[in-house]
Amino acid sequence: MNGHTDITTPHPLGTSPRSNISVLVIGAGLGGLTAALECARKGHSVRLFERNPDFNDSGDMLALGLSATTLLRHWPEMREEYDQISLHDAWIQALKHNGTPVAPPKSTAQVAIGNGMDPKSPKTTFQIRPKLYRMLARQLERIGIPVEFGKKVVEYYEDATAKKGWVMEEDGTRTEADLVIAADGIGTKSNGLVGGEVKPIQSGRAMYRASLPIDVMKQDAAVDKFFGLQNGTDSIVRVFLGPGAYAVTLRRKEAMIWLINHDVSGTEAESWQNHVSHSEVLQCMDEGRGWAPEFRKMVEITPPKGIINFALLWRNPKPVWMSPARRVLQIGDCAHSYLPASGNGATQAMEDGITIAECLRQAGREGIEEAVQAFVEMRYARNACAQKLGFANAELLQHTKWDGQKETNIKKVAPTMPKWVWQHEPERYAFDNFGEVARAVREGRNFKNTNVPEGYDYEPWTIDDIMEDIRNGRDVYLGKGDWKS
């Protein structure tokens, strides 16, 4: 083992010896940024390419699990910035789609205490996507690894004899490394080398997404009051549960974000640039009947070209994440895509970045292939479980029915976020288990992971299995073991 004997205490940049491993990360999303930071901290030499000319500020909010933020113990400057952008005094409330409260608002501190947790460390926090990207990128710049923008990778290669992976850019430039990490999303060109593309399957659902500045909100007093800050000062997430649809809003001091999950309209696309009109959204709300008039008005005052209709496409678990010679590795959405509404995609992408950095540290330069295979062994079943849980949670939210009901048990429609998801510490897990996983790989036997539901043994599954449950009115079958604790 190289370097640390204890990771329970902070190990800032410079405390790991140089590994002489060169790592090229493609894609400056959350997985790629995290992989670059952690690989640098573990002593590896890192470059990070991004095809766009700057960060894409499209996108709005995301749910980030506690397991993804464990790396912050090692990055004090980033820890401070994360505290500044996080919703420390946030509240959450469930309402019917007509605006009638289902339950009184609860603070995230109350929820955390109810779960036996530190109120300053809730299991999930809502974050603004662009703020999170830029926080990670600023940390990279502070350590001398700027994101190299405008690097349009069109092909991935590897040379088993030379023990290198490499990429070709659009202009013919070639860059090689001991390991290439593909973190450039669903459409990654690495699929040509790594297992092929997993074809998307229509889910029949899409999501309208928008954000608007507070000065626009204040133009309508009724809307501003209805979606006001909790107690006049605190951010609040409101979940509106309706017939065949649900909506989520986030009110912060500086911005308002709203999302509506709905049946497909024919204009949806899997793109953050797919803008639609206000009238389309309002027509969708009319079909649901009875949406709160303040919500309708908020849609109307959203700035032009401010609404995206994002297609929610299903994909079966990708069977292969690594190239034949194990010099190109897929992480994040390249390896395991999540529905944007699953609440787990960002978390798992960051867990990937943390994990591969530690695997490489322990394996050393002569053990890169083993590190890559051990990474897949540790991460595959966990992601397959988290993906399936995301589908089950989505079904709960989008099939709420209020007809004839004055009240409901909100826990029945609350997404499941069990301890096996948020209590996981990816760096600790890789630190503790890499040696045994590597031995299992060498000996050709399976390793029994404990980062999945207790009592669960991995079972391959497909979207067809989930659809069969839904068509027959059954809860989505998750598998054996304790999925809820």
Coordinates of C-alpha atoms in Angstrom, one line a residue:
M1 CA 0.0 0.0 0.0
N2 CA 1.3 3.5 -0.9
G3 CA 1.0 6.4 1.5
H4 CA -1.6 6.8 4.2
T5 CA -2.4 4.4 7.0
D6 CA -5.3 6.4 8.3
I7 CA -7.9 8.5 6.4
T8 CA -10.1 9.5 9.2
T9 CA -8.1 12.7 9.6
P10 CA -7.6 15.3 6.9
H11 CA -4.8 14.6 4.3
P12 CA -4.5 17.8 2.3
L13 CA -2.7 18.2 -1.1
G14 CA 1.0 17.3 -0.7
T15 CA 0.6 14.6 2.0
S16 CA 0.6 11.8 -0.5
P17 CA 3.9 10.9 -2.3
R18 CA 4.1 11.3 -6.0
S19 CA 2.7 8.2 -7.8
N20 CA 4.1 8.9 -11.3
I21 CA 0.7 8.0 -12.6
S22 CA -0.6 10.3 -15.3
V23 CA -4.3 10.7 -15.5
L24 CA -6.3 12.5 -18.2
V25 CA -9.9 13.3 -17.3
I26 CA -12.3 14.1 -20.1
G27 CA -15.4 16.1 -19.0
A28 CA -15.7 18.9 -16.4
G29 CA -18.9 17.7 -14.8
L30 CA -19.2 16.7 -11.1
G31 CA -17.6 13.3 -11.6
G32 CA -14.7 14.7 -13.8
L33 CA -14.0 17.6 -11.5
T34 CA -14.0 15.4 -8.4
A35 CA -11.8 12.7 -10.1
A36 CA -9.3 15.4 -11.1
L37 CA -9.1 16.9 -7.6
E38 CA -8.8 13.6 -5.7
C39 CA -6.3 12.2 -8.2
A40 CA -4.2 15.3 -7.7
R41 CA -4.4 15.0 -3.9
K42 CA -3.4 11.3 -4.1
G43 CA -0.2 12.2 -5.9
H44 CA -1.2 11.5 -9.5
S45 CA -0.4 13.9 -12.4
V46 CA -3.7 15.2 -13.8
R47 CA -5.0 17.1 -16.8
L48 CA -8.7 17.9 -17.3
F49 CA -10.3 18.5 -20.7
E50 CA -13.8 20.0 -21.3
R51 CA -15.3 20.3 -24.8
N52 CA -17.3 23.5 -24.1
P53 CA -15.6 27.0 -24.2
D54 CA -16.7 27.6 -20.5
F55 CA -18.9 26.0 -17.9
N56 CA -22.4 25.3 -19.1
D57 CA -24.5 27.2 -16.6
S58 CA -27.6 25.5 -17.8
G59 CA -29.3 23.3 -15.3
D60 CA -30.7 24.3 -12.0
M61 CA -30.7 22.5 -8.7
L62 CA -29.6 19.0 -7.7
A63 CA -29.8 16.9 -4.6
L64 CA -26.3 16.0 -3.3
G65 CA -25.9 13.2 -0.8
L66 CA -23.7 13.3 2.3
S67 CA -21.5 10.6 0.9
A68 CA -20.3 12.9 -1.9
T69 CA -19.1 15.6 0.4
T70 CA -16.8 13.4 2.5
L71 CA -13.9 14.6 0.4
L72 CA -14.3 18.1 1.9
R73 CA -12.5 17.1 5.0
H74 CA -9.3 17.2 3.0
W75 CA -10.0 20.6 1.2
P76 CA -10.4 23.3 3.9
E77 CA -10.8 26.2 1.4
M78 CA -13.4 24.3 -0.6
R79 CA -15.1 23.3 2.7
E80 CA -15.5 26.9 3.5
E81 CA -16.9 27.8 0.1
Y82 CA -19.3 24.8 0.2
D83 CA -20.7 26.0 3.5
Q84 CA -21.3 29.4 1.9
I85 CA -23.3 28.1 -1.0
S86 CA -25.2 25.4 0.9
L87 CA -28.7 25.8 2.2
H88 CA -28.0 25.6 5.9
D89 CA -31.3 27.1 7.1
A90 CA -33.5 25.5 4.4
W91 CA -37.0 24.1 4.9
I92 CA -39.1 21.6 3.0
Q93 CA -42.8 21.3 2.6
A94 CA -45.3 19.0 0.7
L95 CA -48.4 20.4 -0.9
K96 CA -51.2 19.3 -3.1
H97 CA -50.9 20.6 -6.6
N98 CA -53.6 23.2 -5.9
G99 CA -51.4 24.7 -3.2
T100 CA -53.1 23.2 -0.1
P101 CA -50.4 22.1 2.4
V102 CA -50.2 18.4 3.1
A103 CA -48.0 18.9 6.1
P104 CA -46.4 21.9 7.8
P105 CA -42.9 23.0 6.7
K106 CA -40.0 21.2 8.4
S107 CA -36.5 22.6 8.6
T108 CA -33.7 20.4 7.3
A109 CA -32.3 20.5 10.8
Q110 CA -35.5 19.0 12.2
V111 CA -35.4 16.3 9.6
A112 CA -31.7 15.5 10.3
I113 CA -32.4 15.4 14.1
G114 CA -35.3 13.1 13.4
N115 CA -33.0 10.8 11.6
G116 CA -30.5 10.8 14.4
M117 CA -28.0 13.0 12.5
D118 CA -26.0 16.1 13.0
P119 CA -28.3 19.0 11.8
K120 CA -25.3 20.6 10.1
S121 CA -24.8 17.4 8.0
P122 CA -28.2 16.3 6.5
K123 CA -28.2 13.2 4.4
T124 CA -29.2 15.2 1.3
T125 CA -28.9 18.9 0.5
F126 CA -30.2 20.9 -2.4
Q127 CA -27.5 22.7 -4.4
I128 CA -27.4 25.0 -7.3
R129 CA -25.6 23.1 -10.1
P130 CA -23.5 25.9 -11.6
K131 CA -22.3 27.1 -8.1
L132 CA -21.2 23.5 -7.3
Y133 CA -19.3 23.2 -10.7
R134 CA -17.5 26.5 -10.2
M135 CA -16.6 25.7 -6.6
L136 CA -14.8 22.5 -7.7
A137 CA -13.1 24.3 -10.6
R138 CA -11.8 27.1 -8.4
Q139 CA -10.2 24.5 -6.2
L140 CA -8.5 23.0 -9.2
E141 CA -7.2 26.4 -10.2
R142 CA -5.8 27.0 -6.7
I143 CA -3.7 23.9 -7.0
G144 CA -2.5 24.7 -10.6
I145 CA -4.8 22.4 -12.6
P146 CA -7.0 24.7 -14.6
V147 CA -9.8 23.2 -16.7
E148 CA -8.7 23.1 -20.3
F149 CA -11.7 24.3 -22.2
G150 CA -12.5 23.9 -25.9
K151 CA -10.9 20.4 -26.0
K152 CA -13.4 18.5 -28.3
V153 CA -12.5 14.8 -28.0
V154 CA -13.8 12.7 -30.9
E155 CA -12.2 9.4 -30.2
Y156 CA -10.6 7.3 -27.5
Y157 CA -7.8 4.7 -28.0
E158 CA -5.5 2.5 -25.9
D159 CA -2.2 0.7 -26.5
A160 CA -1.9 -2.4 -24.4
T161 CA 1.8 -2.8 -25.2
A162 CA 2.7 0.8 -24.3
K163 CA 0.3 0.6 -21.4
K164 CA -1.3 3.9 -22.4
G165 CA -4.7 5.3 -23.1
W166 CA -5.1 8.3 -25.4
V167 CA -7.6 10.6 -27.0
M168 CA -7.9 12.4 -30.4
E169 CA -9.3 15.9 -30.5
E170 CA -11.4 17.3 -33.3
D171 CA -8.3 19.1 -34.8
G172 CA -6.2 15.9 -34.7
T173 CA -4.3 16.6 -31.6
R174 CA -3.4 13.5 -29.6
T175 CA -3.0 13.3 -25.8
E176 CA -2.0 10.2 -23.9
A177 CA -1.9 9.2 -20.2
D178 CA -1.4 6.1 -18.1
L179 CA -5.2 6.2 -17.5
V180 CA -7.9 8.1 -19.4
I181 CA -11.1 8.7 -17.4
A182 CA -14.1 9.3 -19.5
A183 CA -16.5 11.6 -17.6
D184 CA -18.0 13.4 -20.6
G185 CA -21.6 12.2 -20.2
I186 CA -24.1 10.0 -21.9
G187 CA -22.9 10.7 -25.5
T188 CA -19.3 10.0 -24.7
K189 CA -17.1 8.9 -27.7
S190 CA -15.5 6.4 -25.3
N191 CA -18.4 4.1 -26.0
G192 CA -16.6 3.0 -29.2
L193 CA -13.9 1.4 -27.1
V194 CA -15.8 0.7 -23.9
G195 CA -18.8 -1.6 -24.4
G196 CA -20.8 0.4 -26.9
E197 CA -23.7 2.7 -26.3
V198 CA -26.7 1.7 -24.2
K199 CA -29.8 2.7 -26.2
P200 CA -32.3 5.0 -24.5
I201 CA -35.8 3.9 -23.8
Q202 CA -38.7 6.3 -23.7
S203 CA -40.1 6.6 -20.2
G204 CA -43.2 8.6 -21.3
R205 CA -42.1 11.3 -18.9
A206 CA -40.3 14.6 -19.2
M207 CA -39.5 17.6 -17.0
Y208 CA -40.0 21.3 -17.4
R209 CA -37.2 23.1 -15.7
A210 CA -36.7 26.9 -15.2
S211 CA -35.0 29.5 -13.0
L212 CA -35.8 33.1 -12.6
P213 CA -34.2 36.0 -10.7
I214 CA -35.9 37.4 -7.7
D215 CA -36.5 40.8 -9.2
V216 CA -38.8 39.1 -11.7
M217 CA -40.7 37.3 -8.9
K218 CA -41.2 40.6 -7.1
Q219 CA -43.1 41.9 -10.2
D220 CA -46.1 39.9 -9.0
A221 CA -46.9 40.4 -5.4
A222 CA -49.2 37.4 -5.1
V223 CA -46.6 35.0 -6.6
D224 CA -43.8 36.5 -4.5
K225 CA -45.9 36.0 -1.3
F226 CA -47.0 32.5 -2.2
F227 CA -43.5 31.4 -2.9
G228 CA -41.9 33.5 -0.2
L229 CA -38.9 32.6 2.0
Q230 CA -39.8 30.7 5.1
N231 CA -40.0 33.1 8.0
G232 CA -39.0 35.8 5.5
T233 CA -35.4 34.8 5.6
D234 CA -34.8 31.0 5.0
S235 CA -34.7 29.1 1.7
I236 CA -37.5 26.6 1.2
V237 CA -38.2 23.6 -1.1
R238 CA -41.8 23.0 -1.9
V239 CA -43.0 19.7 -3.4
F240 CA -46.4 19.8 -5.2
L241 CA -48.0 16.4 -5.7
G242 CA -50.6 16.3 -8.4
P243 CA -52.5 13.8 -10.7
G244 CA -50.0 12.2 -13.0
A245 CA -47.4 15.0 -12.3
Y246 CA -45.4 16.6 -9.5
A247 CA -43.5 19.8 -9.2
V248 CA -40.6 21.0 -7.1
T249 CA -39.7 24.6 -6.3
L250 CA -36.7 26.1 -4.5
R251 CA -36.9 29.7 -3.3
R252 CA -33.6 31.2 -2.3
K253 CA -32.8 34.8 -1.5
E254 CA -31.3 35.4 -4.9
A255 CA -33.2 33.0 -7.2
M256 CA -36.3 30.9 -7.8
I257 CA -36.2 27.5 -9.4
W258 CA -39.2 25.4 -10.5
L259 CA -39.5 21.9 -12.0
I260 CA -42.6 20.1 -13.3
N261 CA -42.4 16.3 -14.0
H262 CA -45.1 15.6 -16.7
D263 CA -46.2 13.2 -19.4
V264 CA -44.4 13.7 -22.7
S265 CA -45.6 16.5 -24.9
G266 CA -43.6 15.7 -28.1
T267 CA -41.2 18.7 -27.6
E268 CA -38.9 17.1 -25.1
A269 CA -35.2 16.4 -25.7
E270 CA -32.3 15.1 -23.6
S271 CA -30.7 18.6 -23.8
W272 CA -30.2 21.6 -21.5
Q273 CA -30.7 23.8 -24.5
N274 CA -34.2 22.5 -25.4
H275 CA -36.3 25.6 -24.7
V276 CA -40.1 25.6 -24.9
S277 CA -42.9 28.2 -24.6
H278 CA -44.9 29.3 -21.6
S279 CA -48.1 28.3 -23.3
E280 CA -47.0 24.7 -23.6
V281 CA -46.4 24.4 -19.9
L282 CA -49.7 26.1 -19.1
Q283 CA -51.5 23.7 -21.3
C284 CA -49.9 20.8 -19.5
M285 CA -51.1 22.3 -16.1
D286 CA -54.6 22.8 -17.5
E287 CA -54.7 19.1 -18.3
G288 CA -53.9 18.3 -14.7
R289 CA -56.7 20.7 -13.6
G290 CA -56.6 22.6 -10.4
W291 CA -53.0 23.7 -10.2
A292 CA -52.4 26.7 -7.8
P293 CA -53.0 29.9 -9.7
E294 CA -49.8 31.4 -8.2
F295 CA -47.9 28.5 -9.8
R296 CA -49.5 29.2 -13.2
K297 CA -48.6 32.9 -12.9
M298 CA -45.0 32.1 -12.0
V299 CA -44.8 30.1 -15.2
E300 CA -46.2 33.1 -17.1
I301 CA -43.6 35.5 -15.8
T302 CA -40.6 33.2 -16.3
P303 CA -38.2 35.1 -18.7
P304 CA -38.4 34.1 -22.5
K305 CA -36.3 31.1 -23.4
G306 CA -36.1 30.3 -19.7
I307 CA -37.9 27.0 -19.7
I308 CA -36.4 23.7 -20.7
N309 CA -38.3 20.5 -21.5
F310 CA -35.8 17.8 -20.6
A311 CA -36.7 14.2 -21.8
L312 CA -36.5 11.6 -19.0
L313 CA -35.1 8.6 -20.8
W314 CA -34.4 5.2 -19.3
R315 CA -31.3 3.1 -19.8
N316 CA -30.5 -0.4 -18.8
P317 CA -27.4 -0.7 -16.6
K318 CA -24.3 -0.5 -18.8
P319 CA -22.6 -3.9 -18.7
V320 CA -19.0 -2.6 -19.4
W321 CA -17.2 0.4 -17.9
M322 CA -13.6 -0.3 -18.8
S323 CA -11.7 -0.8 -22.0
P324 CA -10.2 -4.2 -22.9
A325 CA -6.7 -3.2 -21.7
R326 CA -8.1 -1.2 -18.8
R327 CA -6.5 2.1 -19.9
V328 CA -9.8 3.9 -20.4
L329 CA -12.4 4.0 -17.6
Q330 CA -15.9 5.4 -17.7
I331 CA -17.4 7.1 -14.6
G332 CA -20.5 9.2 -13.9
D333 CA -23.2 9.3 -16.6
C334 CA -20.8 7.6 -19.1
A335 CA -21.0 4.4 -17.0
H336 CA -24.4 4.7 -15.1
S337 CA -26.9 7.3 -16.2
Y338 CA -29.7 8.4 -13.8
L339 CA -32.9 10.1 -14.3
P340 CA -32.4 13.8 -13.5
A341 CA -35.2 13.5 -10.9
S342 CA -33.6 10.5 -9.1
G343 CA -31.7 12.5 -6.6
N344 CA -28.6 10.3 -6.8
G345 CA -26.8 10.9 -10.1
A346 CA -24.5 13.7 -8.9
T347 CA -23.7 11.9 -5.7
Q348 CA -22.7 8.7 -7.4
A349 CA -20.6 10.5 -10.0
M350 CA -18.6 12.2 -7.2
E351 CA -18.3 8.9 -5.3
D352 CA -16.8 7.5 -8.5
G353 CA -14.1 10.2 -8.6
I354 CA -13.2 9.7 -5.0
T355 CA -13.0 5.9 -5.4
I356 CA -10.8 5.7 -8.5
A357 CA -8.3 8.1 -7.0
E358 CA -7.8 5.9 -3.9
C359 CA -7.7 2.7 -6.0
L360 CA -4.9 4.1 -8.1
R361 CA -3.0 5.3 -5.0
Q362 CA -3.0 1.8 -3.5
A363 CA -2.3 0.0 -6.7
G364 CA 0.6 2.2 -7.8
R365 CA 1.8 2.7 -11.4
E366 CA 2.4 -1.0 -12.0
G367 CA -1.1 -1.9 -10.9
I368 CA -3.2 0.5 -12.9
E369 CA -5.1 -2.3 -14.7
E370 CA -5.9 -3.9 -11.3
A371 CA -7.0 -0.6 -9.9
V372 CA -9.5 -0.1 -12.7
Q373 CA -10.9 -3.5 -12.4
A374 CA -11.2 -3.2 -8.6
F375 CA -13.0 0.1 -9.0
V376 CA -15.6 -1.5 -11.2
E377 CA -16.0 -4.4 -8.7
M378 CA -16.6 -1.9 -5.9
R379 CA -18.9 0.4 -7.8
Y380 CA -21.0 -1.6 -10.2
A381 CA -23.5 -3.3 -7.9
R382 CA -23.9 -0.1 -5.8
N383 CA -24.8 1.9 -8.8
A384 CA -27.2 -0.7 -10.2
C385 CA -29.0 -0.6 -6.8
A386 CA -29.1 3.2 -6.7
Q387 CA -30.4 3.4 -10.3
K388 CA -33.2 1.0 -9.6
L389 CA -34.1 2.9 -6.4
G390 CA -34.3 6.1 -8.5
F391 CA -36.9 4.5 -10.8
A392 CA -38.9 3.4 -7.8
N393 CA -38.8 6.8 -6.2
A394 CA -40.0 8.5 -9.4
E395 CA -43.0 6.2 -9.6
L396 CA -44.0 7.1 -6.1
L397 CA -44.0 10.8 -6.9
Q398 CA -45.7 10.9 -10.3
H399 CA -48.7 8.7 -9.4
T400 CA -50.2 10.6 -6.5
K401 CA -54.0 10.7 -6.5
W402 CA -56.0 13.1 -4.3
D403 CA -59.5 12.3 -5.5
G404 CA -61.8 11.8 -2.5
Q405 CA -58.9 12.3 -0.1
K406 CA -58.7 15.2 2.3
E407 CA -55.4 14.1 3.7
T408 CA -52.7 11.4 3.0
N409 CA -49.8 9.9 4.7
I410 CA -47.0 11.9 3.1
K411 CA -44.5 9.1 4.0
K412 CA -46.1 6.9 1.4
V413 CA -45.1 9.3 -1.4
A414 CA -41.8 10.4 0.1
P415 CA -38.7 9.2 -1.9
T416 CA -36.7 6.6 -0.1
M417 CA -33.2 7.6 0.9
P418 CA -31.9 4.8 3.1
K419 CA -28.7 4.7 5.1
W420 CA -26.8 2.4 2.7
V421 CA -27.0 5.4 0.2
W422 CA -26.1 8.3 2.4
Q423 CA -23.9 6.8 5.1
H424 CA -21.4 5.4 2.6
E425 CA -17.9 6.8 2.7
P426 CA -16.4 6.0 -0.7
E427 CA -12.8 6.8 0.2
R428 CA -13.0 4.8 3.4
Y429 CA -14.6 1.9 1.5
A430 CA -11.8 1.8 -1.1
F431 CA -9.1 2.3 1.6
D432 CA -10.5 -0.7 3.6
N433 CA -11.4 -3.0 0.8
F434 CA -9.0 -2.5 -2.2
G435 CA -6.6 -5.2 -1.1
E436 CA -9.3 -7.9 -0.8
V437 CA -11.0 -6.8 -4.0
A438 CA -7.8 -6.9 -5.9
R439 CA -7.1 -10.4 -4.6
A440 CA -10.6 -11.5 -5.7
V441 CA -10.0 -10.1 -9.1
R442 CA -6.7 -11.9 -9.5
E443 CA -8.2 -15.2 -8.3
G444 CA -11.3 -14.8 -10.5
R445 CA -13.8 -14.9 -7.7
N446 CA -16.6 -12.5 -6.7
F447 CA -16.1 -9.9 -3.9
K448 CA -19.0 -9.5 -1.5
N449 CA -19.7 -5.8 -1.4
T450 CA -21.2 -4.1 1.7
N451 CA -22.0 -0.8 0.1
V452 CA -25.4 -2.1 -1.0
P453 CA -28.6 -2.9 0.9
E454 CA -27.9 -5.4 3.7
G455 CA -28.6 -8.9 2.6
Y456 CA -28.6 -8.1 -1.1
D457 CA -26.8 -10.2 -3.7
Y458 CA -26.4 -8.5 -7.1
E459 CA -29.1 -9.5 -9.6
P460 CA -29.0 -8.3 -13.2
W461 CA -32.1 -6.3 -14.1
T462 CA -33.5 -4.4 -17.1
I463 CA -36.0 -1.6 -17.7
D464 CA -38.5 -4.3 -18.9
D465 CA -38.5 -5.8 -15.4
I466 CA -39.5 -2.4 -14.0
M467 CA -42.1 -1.8 -16.6
E468 CA -43.7 -5.1 -16.0
D469 CA -44.2 -4.2 -12.3
I470 CA -45.7 -0.8 -13.3
R471 CA -48.0 -2.2 -16.0
N472 CA -49.4 -4.7 -13.4
G473 CA -49.9 -2.0 -10.7
R474 CA -47.2 -3.5 -8.4
D475 CA -44.5 -1.6 -6.5
V476 CA -41.2 -1.8 -8.3
Y477 CA -39.4 -5.0 -7.1
L478 CA -36.0 -3.8 -5.9
G479 CA -34.5 -7.2 -4.8
K480 CA -33.7 -9.1 -1.7
G481 CA -32.3 -7.4 1.3
D482 CA -33.1 -4.4 3.4
W483 CA -33.6 -1.5 0.9
K484 CA -35.3 1.0 3.2
S485 CA -33.2 1.1 6.4

